[in-house]
């Protein structure tokens, strides 16, 4: 019996070695691109299928951010974006879209539909004139919770859109969530709560990106039963702002790793950092930037941080800095328009994933958990 087992194992091992020699590694690659406190997260499947969530900032930042996204797409070997999800109609998410579409073909546009609350004038103009031109020669889909996005080689499920959440648990999920308490009251910010959220799986690897979804909608997703289950990587985190990332949500989905798309003075709030650091099963937080709002007190070691600022000081403050009152008199955040670096996740079908900081090459492997511990 034992001898038969070893023979089979040897044959299987030989097959693995042979295949490893004859074809490149087959991984899902995720590029979290630095768009200065906006969002641009690119998923590339083993067969080259692509899904981009958001296109960074508009205005003066559009060329910079679109350029950084194209750089990541080229590094991944892409010549087009197959599926473009605009999570919601805020300038730090859709702003760079027209610029990007001018540099790289986009075949399919996905969004949550028009904003429910009357949008800002710039958004209205974009939706009435620019956006229809962008998707005139492509597919356009208004996402609904439960929809699948057909990215070759991946399973991508829409879990939130337009203020609605999935009605039934994802496969394997649906346990009661003892952390719920009463629903959170959140400051209303139009459109954040309508974000398109996506749950992405590749074999045993799982990732979740909810755009800027607010805590009241997080609550609907995981209370009273947790419809998401547990995940390997939580992406975005609404830049690390405290209108999202509530403990009943984060501690229920129990990410092993989070990658935060914060800016130099945007997100990374101490309360959010504490929620992450106290989350069961949590291993590491990776950040796009050091944030003045978290200070050294709440941030992670620099090796996990992808970007500095153009005029990098010799030392960074220990205490969190207060957010200046908004308005025209507010000083600008420290600028970062020079070279930028992404954080890359490479996931294998067995659940192993590697996260790499492109600034310093620091890389960490997260082996799959033993079956039955999820
Ligand atoms: Zn945002």
Short mmCIF file of C-alpha atoms and ligand atoms in Angstrom, two decimals:
data_model
loop_
_atom_site.label_atom_id
_atom_site.label_comp_id
_atom_site.label_asym_id
_atom_site.label_seq_id
_atom_site.Cartn_x
_atom_site.Cartn_y
_atom_site.Cartn_z
CA UNK A 1 0.00 0.00 0.00
CA UNK A 2 2.70 2.42 1.06
CA UNK A 3 4.77 1.51 -1.97
CA UNK A 4 1.85 2.16 -4.32
CA UNK A 5 1.34 5.57 -2.68
CA UNK A 6 4.97 6.59 -3.20
CA UNK A 7 4.86 5.45 -6.84
CA UNK A 8 1.78 7.60 -7.45
CA UNK A 9 3.37 10.50 -5.58
CA UNK A 10 6.55 10.21 -7.63
CA UNK A 11 4.61 10.25 -10.89
CA UNK A 12 2.58 13.24 -9.69
CA UNK A 13 5.74 15.08 -8.59
CA UNK A 14 7.32 14.39 -11.96
CA UNK A 15 4.30 15.86 -13.67
CA UNK A 16 4.46 18.98 -11.52
CA UNK A 17 8.16 19.48 -12.21
CA UNK A 18 7.70 18.88 -15.93
CA UNK A 19 4.83 21.35 -16.17
CA UNK A 20 6.74 23.94 -14.13
CA UNK A 21 9.58 23.72 -16.62
CA UNK A 22 7.44 23.96 -19.72
CA UNK A 23 5.10 26.85 -18.90
CA UNK A 24 5.33 30.04 -16.87
CA UNK A 25 3.84 30.27 -13.39
CA UNK A 26 0.07 30.56 -13.52
CA UNK A 27 -0.97 33.20 -11.04
CA UNK A 28 -3.67 35.76 -10.56
CA UNK A 29 -1.80 39.05 -10.35
CA UNK A 30 -3.29 42.09 -8.64
CA UNK A 31 -1.65 45.48 -9.04
CA UNK A 32 -2.69 48.12 -6.51
CA UNK A 33 -1.58 51.23 -8.37
CA UNK A 34 -0.61 54.44 -6.60
CA UNK A 35 -3.13 57.08 -7.62
CA UNK A 36 -2.53 59.38 -4.67
CA UNK A 37 -5.38 58.50 -2.37
CA UNK A 38 -7.71 57.48 -5.20
CA UNK A 39 -8.33 53.96 -6.41
CA UNK A 40 -6.99 51.86 -9.29
CA UNK A 41 -6.76 48.10 -8.72
CA UNK A 42 -5.94 45.85 -11.66
CA UNK A 43 -6.66 42.10 -11.68
CA UNK A 44 -4.92 39.99 -14.34
CA UNK A 45 -5.92 36.35 -14.65
CA UNK A 46 -3.47 33.55 -15.53
CA UNK A 47 -4.73 33.56 -19.12
CA UNK A 48 -4.37 37.33 -19.46
CA UNK A 49 -7.97 38.35 -18.76
CA UNK A 50 -8.20 41.73 -17.04
CA UNK A 51 -10.46 43.65 -14.69
CA UNK A 52 -9.64 47.18 -13.58
CA UNK A 53 -11.49 48.70 -10.65
CA UNK A 54 -11.38 52.50 -10.97
CA UNK A 55 -9.08 54.81 -12.90
CA UNK A 56 -7.63 57.25 -10.38
CA UNK A 57 -8.03 61.01 -10.20
CA UNK A 58 -9.19 63.53 -12.76
CA UNK A 59 -8.15 67.11 -13.38
CA UNK A 60 -4.45 67.81 -12.94
CA UNK A 61 -3.93 64.22 -11.70
CA UNK A 62 -5.53 62.46 -14.71
CA UNK A 63 -2.45 62.16 -16.92
CA UNK A 64 -0.27 61.13 -13.98
CA UNK A 65 -2.70 58.48 -12.73
CA UNK A 66 -3.64 57.08 -16.16
CA UNK A 67 0.08 56.85 -16.94
CA UNK A 68 0.70 54.84 -13.78
CA UNK A 69 -2.18 52.48 -14.60
CA UNK A 70 -0.88 51.95 -18.15
CA UNK A 71 2.55 51.21 -16.72
CA UNK A 72 1.08 48.44 -14.54
CA UNK A 73 -1.02 47.09 -17.41
CA UNK A 74 2.06 46.91 -19.64
CA UNK A 75 4.06 45.18 -16.92
CA UNK A 76 1.27 42.60 -16.84
CA UNK A 77 1.53 42.14 -20.62
CA UNK A 78 -1.86 43.72 -21.36
CA UNK A 79 -2.75 45.66 -24.49
CA UNK A 80 -6.35 46.36 -23.43
CA UNK A 81 -8.61 46.39 -20.39
CA UNK A 82 -11.31 43.71 -20.77
CA UNK A 83 -13.58 44.90 -17.94
CA UNK A 84 -13.56 48.35 -16.33
CA UNK A 85 -15.53 48.72 -13.12
CA UNK A 86 -16.24 52.27 -12.01
CA UNK A 87 -17.11 51.66 -8.36
CA UNK A 88 -18.84 55.05 -7.96
CA UNK A 89 -18.94 58.57 -9.28
CA UNK A 90 -16.31 60.32 -7.21
CA UNK A 91 -13.40 62.08 -8.90
CA UNK A 92 -10.76 59.92 -7.19
CA UNK A 93 -12.34 56.83 -8.82
CA UNK A 94 -13.68 57.80 -12.26
CA UNK A 95 -11.58 60.96 -12.78
CA UNK A 96 -8.80 59.41 -14.88
CA UNK A 97 -11.14 57.29 -17.02
CA UNK A 98 -11.26 59.41 -20.19
CA UNK A 99 -7.47 59.84 -20.12
CA UNK A 100 -6.99 56.10 -19.66
CA UNK A 101 -9.45 55.22 -22.43
CA UNK A 102 -7.41 57.47 -24.74
CA UNK A 103 -4.28 55.45 -24.00
CA UNK A 104 -5.59 51.88 -23.89
CA UNK A 105 -8.73 50.22 -25.35
CA UNK A 106 -11.41 49.38 -22.78
CA UNK A 107 -13.87 46.71 -23.94
CA UNK A 108 -16.51 46.67 -21.21
CA UNK A 109 -17.64 49.39 -18.79
CA UNK A 110 -19.45 48.43 -15.60
CA UNK A 111 -20.97 50.83 -13.06
CA UNK A 112 -23.82 51.11 -10.55
CA UNK A 113 -25.95 53.38 -12.73
CA UNK A 114 -26.58 57.09 -12.25
CA UNK A 115 -26.09 58.45 -8.73
CA UNK A 116 -29.25 58.52 -6.62
CA UNK A 117 -28.49 61.91 -5.08
CA UNK A 118 -28.08 64.82 -7.53
CA UNK A 119 -24.39 64.69 -8.46
CA UNK A 120 -21.88 67.51 -8.60
CA UNK A 121 -21.86 69.48 -11.85
CA UNK A 122 -18.64 67.88 -13.09
CA UNK A 123 -20.08 64.40 -12.55
CA UNK A 124 -23.29 65.33 -14.32
CA UNK A 125 -21.34 66.67 -17.29
CA UNK A 126 -19.18 63.54 -17.42
CA UNK A 127 -22.22 61.23 -17.30
CA UNK A 128 -24.11 63.17 -19.94
CA UNK A 129 -21.38 63.72 -22.50
CA UNK A 130 -18.01 62.04 -21.90
CA UNK A 131 -19.07 58.64 -20.54
CA UNK A 132 -21.53 57.75 -23.35
CA UNK A 133 -18.76 58.53 -25.86
CA UNK A 134 -16.34 56.25 -24.00
CA UNK A 135 -18.63 53.24 -24.02
CA UNK A 136 -20.26 53.89 -27.42
CA UNK A 137 -18.09 51.26 -29.07
CA UNK A 138 -17.83 48.94 -26.09
CA UNK A 139 -20.16 47.00 -23.83
CA UNK A 140 -21.83 48.83 -20.98
CA UNK A 141 -23.41 47.07 -18.01
CA UNK A 142 -25.17 48.40 -14.93
CA UNK A 143 -24.14 45.97 -12.22
CA UNK A 144 -26.53 44.29 -9.81
CA UNK A 145 -25.56 42.29 -6.72
CA UNK A 146 -25.15 38.64 -7.66
CA UNK A 147 -23.94 39.39 -11.21
CA UNK A 148 -20.89 37.53 -12.47
CA UNK A 149 -18.20 39.39 -14.42
CA UNK A 150 -16.76 37.03 -17.00
CA UNK A 151 -13.01 37.43 -16.55
CA UNK A 152 -11.31 34.47 -18.20
CA UNK A 153 -9.80 32.20 -15.57
CA UNK A 154 -11.32 33.93 -12.53
CA UNK A 155 -14.59 33.95 -10.66
CA UNK A 156 -15.76 37.52 -10.08
CA UNK A 157 -19.04 38.19 -8.32
CA UNK A 158 -20.66 41.59 -7.78
CA UNK A 159 -21.68 41.74 -4.10
CA UNK A 160 -22.84 45.37 -3.81
CA UNK A 161 -24.13 47.96 -6.24
CA UNK A 162 -26.36 51.03 -6.19
CA UNK A 163 -27.00 50.68 -2.46
CA UNK A 164 -28.07 47.02 -2.67
CA UNK A 165 -26.19 44.00 -1.35
CA UNK A 166 -26.33 40.30 -2.26
CA UNK A 167 -29.45 38.65 -0.89
CA UNK A 168 -27.94 35.19 -0.42
CA UNK A 169 -24.60 34.19 1.10
CA UNK A 170 -21.66 33.36 -1.14
CA UNK A 171 -20.86 29.63 -1.36
CA UNK A 172 -19.65 28.40 2.03
CA UNK A 173 -20.67 31.59 3.82
CA UNK A 174 -23.80 32.48 5.80
CA UNK A 175 -22.87 31.95 9.43
CA UNK A 176 -24.41 34.18 12.14
CA UNK A 177 -22.19 37.16 13.01
CA UNK A 178 -21.96 37.66 16.77
CA UNK A 179 -20.23 41.06 16.34
CA UNK A 180 -23.20 42.86 14.80
CA UNK A 181 -24.75 44.89 17.63
CA UNK A 182 -26.91 47.69 16.30
CA UNK A 183 -26.46 49.18 12.82
CA UNK A 184 -23.87 51.98 12.69
CA UNK A 185 -24.93 55.52 11.94
CA UNK A 186 -22.59 56.95 9.34
CA UNK A 187 -22.20 60.47 8.05
CA UNK A 188 -23.94 60.42 4.67
CA UNK A 189 -21.58 60.98 1.77
CA UNK A 190 -23.49 60.75 -1.51
CA UNK A 191 -22.53 57.82 -3.73
CA UNK A 192 -19.94 56.08 -1.50
CA UNK A 193 -22.67 53.75 -0.23
CA UNK A 194 -23.64 52.87 -3.81
CA UNK A 195 -20.18 51.50 -4.66
CA UNK A 196 -19.87 48.41 -6.84
CA UNK A 197 -18.14 45.78 -4.70
CA UNK A 198 -16.50 42.66 -6.14
CA UNK A 199 -15.54 39.32 -4.66
CA UNK A 200 -12.77 37.65 -6.65
CA UNK A 201 -11.65 34.06 -6.35
CA UNK A 202 -8.92 32.08 -8.05
CA UNK A 203 -8.87 28.49 -6.85
CA UNK A 204 -8.70 28.72 -3.05
CA UNK A 205 -7.56 32.36 -3.05
CA UNK A 206 -10.15 35.03 -2.23
CA UNK A 207 -10.10 38.83 -2.39
CA UNK A 208 -12.69 41.51 -1.75
CA UNK A 209 -12.85 45.11 -2.98
CA UNK A 210 -15.87 47.19 -1.97
CA UNK A 211 -14.88 50.54 -3.47
CA UNK A 212 -15.73 53.19 -0.87
CA UNK A 213 -18.72 51.28 0.55
CA UNK A 214 -19.79 52.80 3.87
CA UNK A 215 -20.22 51.01 7.21
CA UNK A 216 -24.02 50.91 7.06
CA UNK A 217 -23.77 48.84 3.86
CA UNK A 218 -20.90 46.74 5.24
CA UNK A 219 -23.32 45.97 8.06
CA UNK A 220 -26.01 44.80 5.63
CA UNK A 221 -23.46 42.49 4.00
CA UNK A 222 -22.38 40.72 7.18
CA UNK A 223 -25.32 41.11 9.60
CA UNK A 224 -27.09 39.25 11.02
CA UNK A 225 -25.39 36.55 8.95
CA UNK A 226 -22.02 36.95 7.26
CA UNK A 227 -22.80 36.59 3.55
CA UNK A 228 -19.17 37.02 2.49
CA UNK A 229 -17.40 34.49 4.73
CA UNK A 230 -13.68 34.90 5.29
CA UNK A 231 -11.22 36.29 2.76
CA UNK A 232 -7.49 36.30 2.15
CA UNK A 233 -7.01 39.88 1.00
CA UNK A 234 -9.11 43.00 1.61
CA UNK A 235 -8.39 45.66 -1.00
CA UNK A 236 -9.03 49.40 -1.02
CA UNK A 237 -10.61 49.99 2.41
CA UNK A 238 -12.03 53.36 1.34
CA UNK A 239 -8.51 54.74 1.68
CA UNK A 240 -8.55 53.80 5.38
CA UNK A 241 -11.29 56.27 6.35
CA UNK A 242 -13.55 55.72 9.30
CA UNK A 243 -16.87 55.98 7.45
CA UNK A 244 -15.99 52.41 6.38
CA UNK A 245 -14.00 49.55 7.93
CA UNK A 246 -16.22 48.93 10.95
CA UNK A 247 -15.19 46.14 13.31
CA UNK A 248 -18.36 44.04 12.77
CA UNK A 249 -17.40 43.88 9.09
CA UNK A 250 -13.59 43.63 9.19
CA UNK A 251 -13.53 41.20 12.12
CA UNK A 252 -16.18 39.04 10.43
CA UNK A 253 -14.50 38.71 7.01
CA UNK A 254 -11.17 38.27 8.82
CA UNK A 255 -8.71 39.20 6.07
CA UNK A 256 -5.19 37.85 6.45
CA UNK A 257 -3.84 40.83 4.54
CA UNK A 258 -5.20 44.31 3.77
CA UNK A 259 -3.87 46.68 1.13
CA UNK A 260 -4.94 50.26 1.78
CA UNK A 261 -5.19 52.85 -0.99
CA UNK A 262 -4.54 55.81 1.29
CA UNK A 263 -2.90 59.14 0.40
CA UNK A 264 -0.22 61.21 2.08
CA UNK A 265 -2.91 62.95 4.12
CA UNK A 266 -5.96 60.88 3.32
CA UNK A 267 -7.09 57.85 5.30
CA UNK A 268 -5.01 55.71 7.60
CA UNK A 269 -7.15 56.98 10.46
CA UNK A 270 -6.04 55.68 13.90
CA UNK A 271 -9.45 54.07 14.57
CA UNK A 272 -9.26 52.12 11.30
CA UNK A 273 -5.69 51.05 12.00
CA UNK A 274 -6.71 49.77 15.43
CA UNK A 275 -9.65 47.85 13.93
CA UNK A 276 -7.27 46.17 11.50
CA UNK A 277 -4.55 45.42 14.05
CA UNK A 278 -7.09 43.79 16.41
CA UNK A 279 -8.81 41.75 13.71
CA UNK A 280 -8.68 37.97 14.28
CA UNK A 281 -6.35 36.14 11.89
CA UNK A 282 -4.90 39.44 10.60
CA UNK A 283 -1.27 39.21 9.49
CA UNK A 284 -0.21 42.34 7.61
CA UNK A 285 -1.34 45.74 6.43
CA UNK A 286 0.32 47.09 3.29
CA UNK A 287 -0.08 50.80 2.53
CA UNK A 288 0.19 52.90 -0.63
CA UNK A 289 1.63 55.75 1.41
CA UNK A 290 2.67 56.81 4.84
CA UNK A 291 -0.27 58.93 6.06
CA UNK A 292 0.21 61.99 8.22
CA UNK A 293 -3.16 61.15 9.74
CA UNK A 294 -1.84 57.92 11.26
CA UNK A 295 1.63 59.17 12.19
CA UNK A 296 4.31 56.65 13.16
CA UNK A 297 2.16 55.72 16.14
CA UNK A 298 -0.41 53.82 14.10
CA UNK A 299 1.33 53.00 10.84
CA UNK A 300 3.11 49.81 9.79
CA UNK A 301 6.90 49.43 9.36
CA UNK A 302 8.11 51.34 6.30
CA UNK A 303 8.99 48.13 4.51
CA UNK A 304 5.22 47.59 3.97
CA UNK A 305 4.69 51.13 2.58
CA UNK A 306 5.01 51.61 -1.18
CA UNK A 307 5.46 55.35 -1.59
CA UNK A 308 6.98 58.43 -0.04
CA UNK A 309 6.59 62.05 -1.11
CA UNK A 310 8.51 64.17 -3.62
CA UNK A 311 10.26 66.17 -0.93
CA UNK A 312 10.87 63.34 1.47
CA UNK A 313 11.72 64.58 4.99
CA UNK A 314 14.46 62.88 6.97
CA UNK A 315 12.02 61.93 9.72
CA UNK A 316 8.29 61.48 9.89
CA UNK A 317 6.08 62.61 12.78
CA UNK A 318 5.29 60.09 15.48
CA UNK A 319 1.91 61.50 16.50
CA UNK A 320 -1.04 61.49 14.10
CA UNK A 321 -1.54 64.93 12.55
CA UNK A 322 -4.99 66.50 12.71
CA UNK A 323 -6.84 66.91 9.43
CA UNK A 324 -6.93 70.62 8.61
CA UNK A 325 -10.42 72.11 8.31
CA UNK A 326 -11.63 71.73 4.73
CA UNK A 327 -11.91 74.73 2.45
CA UNK A 328 -9.77 76.87 0.17
CA UNK A 329 -7.47 77.86 3.06
CA UNK A 330 -6.44 74.27 3.83
CA UNK A 331 -2.78 73.56 3.07
CA UNK A 332 -2.27 70.92 0.33
CA UNK A 333 -1.14 67.45 1.41
CA UNK A 334 2.52 66.58 0.78
CA UNK A 335 2.88 66.16 -2.99
CA UNK A 336 3.88 62.96 -4.74
CA UNK A 337 3.97 63.40 -8.51
CA UNK A 338 7.33 61.74 -9.18
CA UNK A 339 8.05 58.02 -9.59
CA UNK A 340 5.38 55.84 -8.04
CA UNK A 341 5.30 52.20 -7.00
CA UNK A 342 2.56 49.61 -6.88
CA UNK A 343 1.89 46.80 -4.46
CA UNK A 344 1.48 43.50 -6.29
CA UNK A 345 -0.28 40.33 -5.15
CA UNK A 346 0.47 37.07 -6.99
CA UNK A 347 -1.93 34.31 -6.03
CA UNK A 348 -1.79 30.63 -6.85
CA UNK A 349 -4.79 28.33 -7.19
CA UNK A 350 -3.82 26.41 -4.04
CA UNK A 351 -4.31 29.61 -2.00
CA UNK A 352 -0.65 30.58 -1.64
CA UNK A 353 -0.13 34.27 -2.32
CA UNK A 354 2.83 36.62 -2.37
CA UNK A 355 2.68 40.36 -1.78
CA UNK A 356 5.49 42.55 -3.13
CA UNK A 357 6.30 46.20 -2.52
CA UNK A 358 7.61 47.48 -5.87
CA UNK A 359 9.51 50.34 -4.19
CA UNK A 360 11.96 48.22 -2.25
CA UNK A 361 11.36 44.72 -3.62
CA UNK A 362 10.29 43.49 -0.19
CA UNK A 363 8.12 40.45 -0.63
CA UNK A 364 6.27 38.10 1.69
CA UNK A 365 4.74 34.69 0.97
CA UNK A 366 1.49 33.70 2.69
CA UNK A 367 1.13 29.91 2.52
CA UNK A 368 -2.37 28.50 2.27
CA UNK A 369 -4.10 27.76 5.54
CA UNK A 370 -4.68 24.13 6.49
CA UNK A 371 -8.03 22.94 5.14
CA UNK A 372 -10.82 23.43 7.61
CA UNK A 373 -9.40 26.49 9.38
CA UNK A 374 -11.21 29.07 7.27
ZN1 LIG B 1 -12.53 57.41 -2.76
#
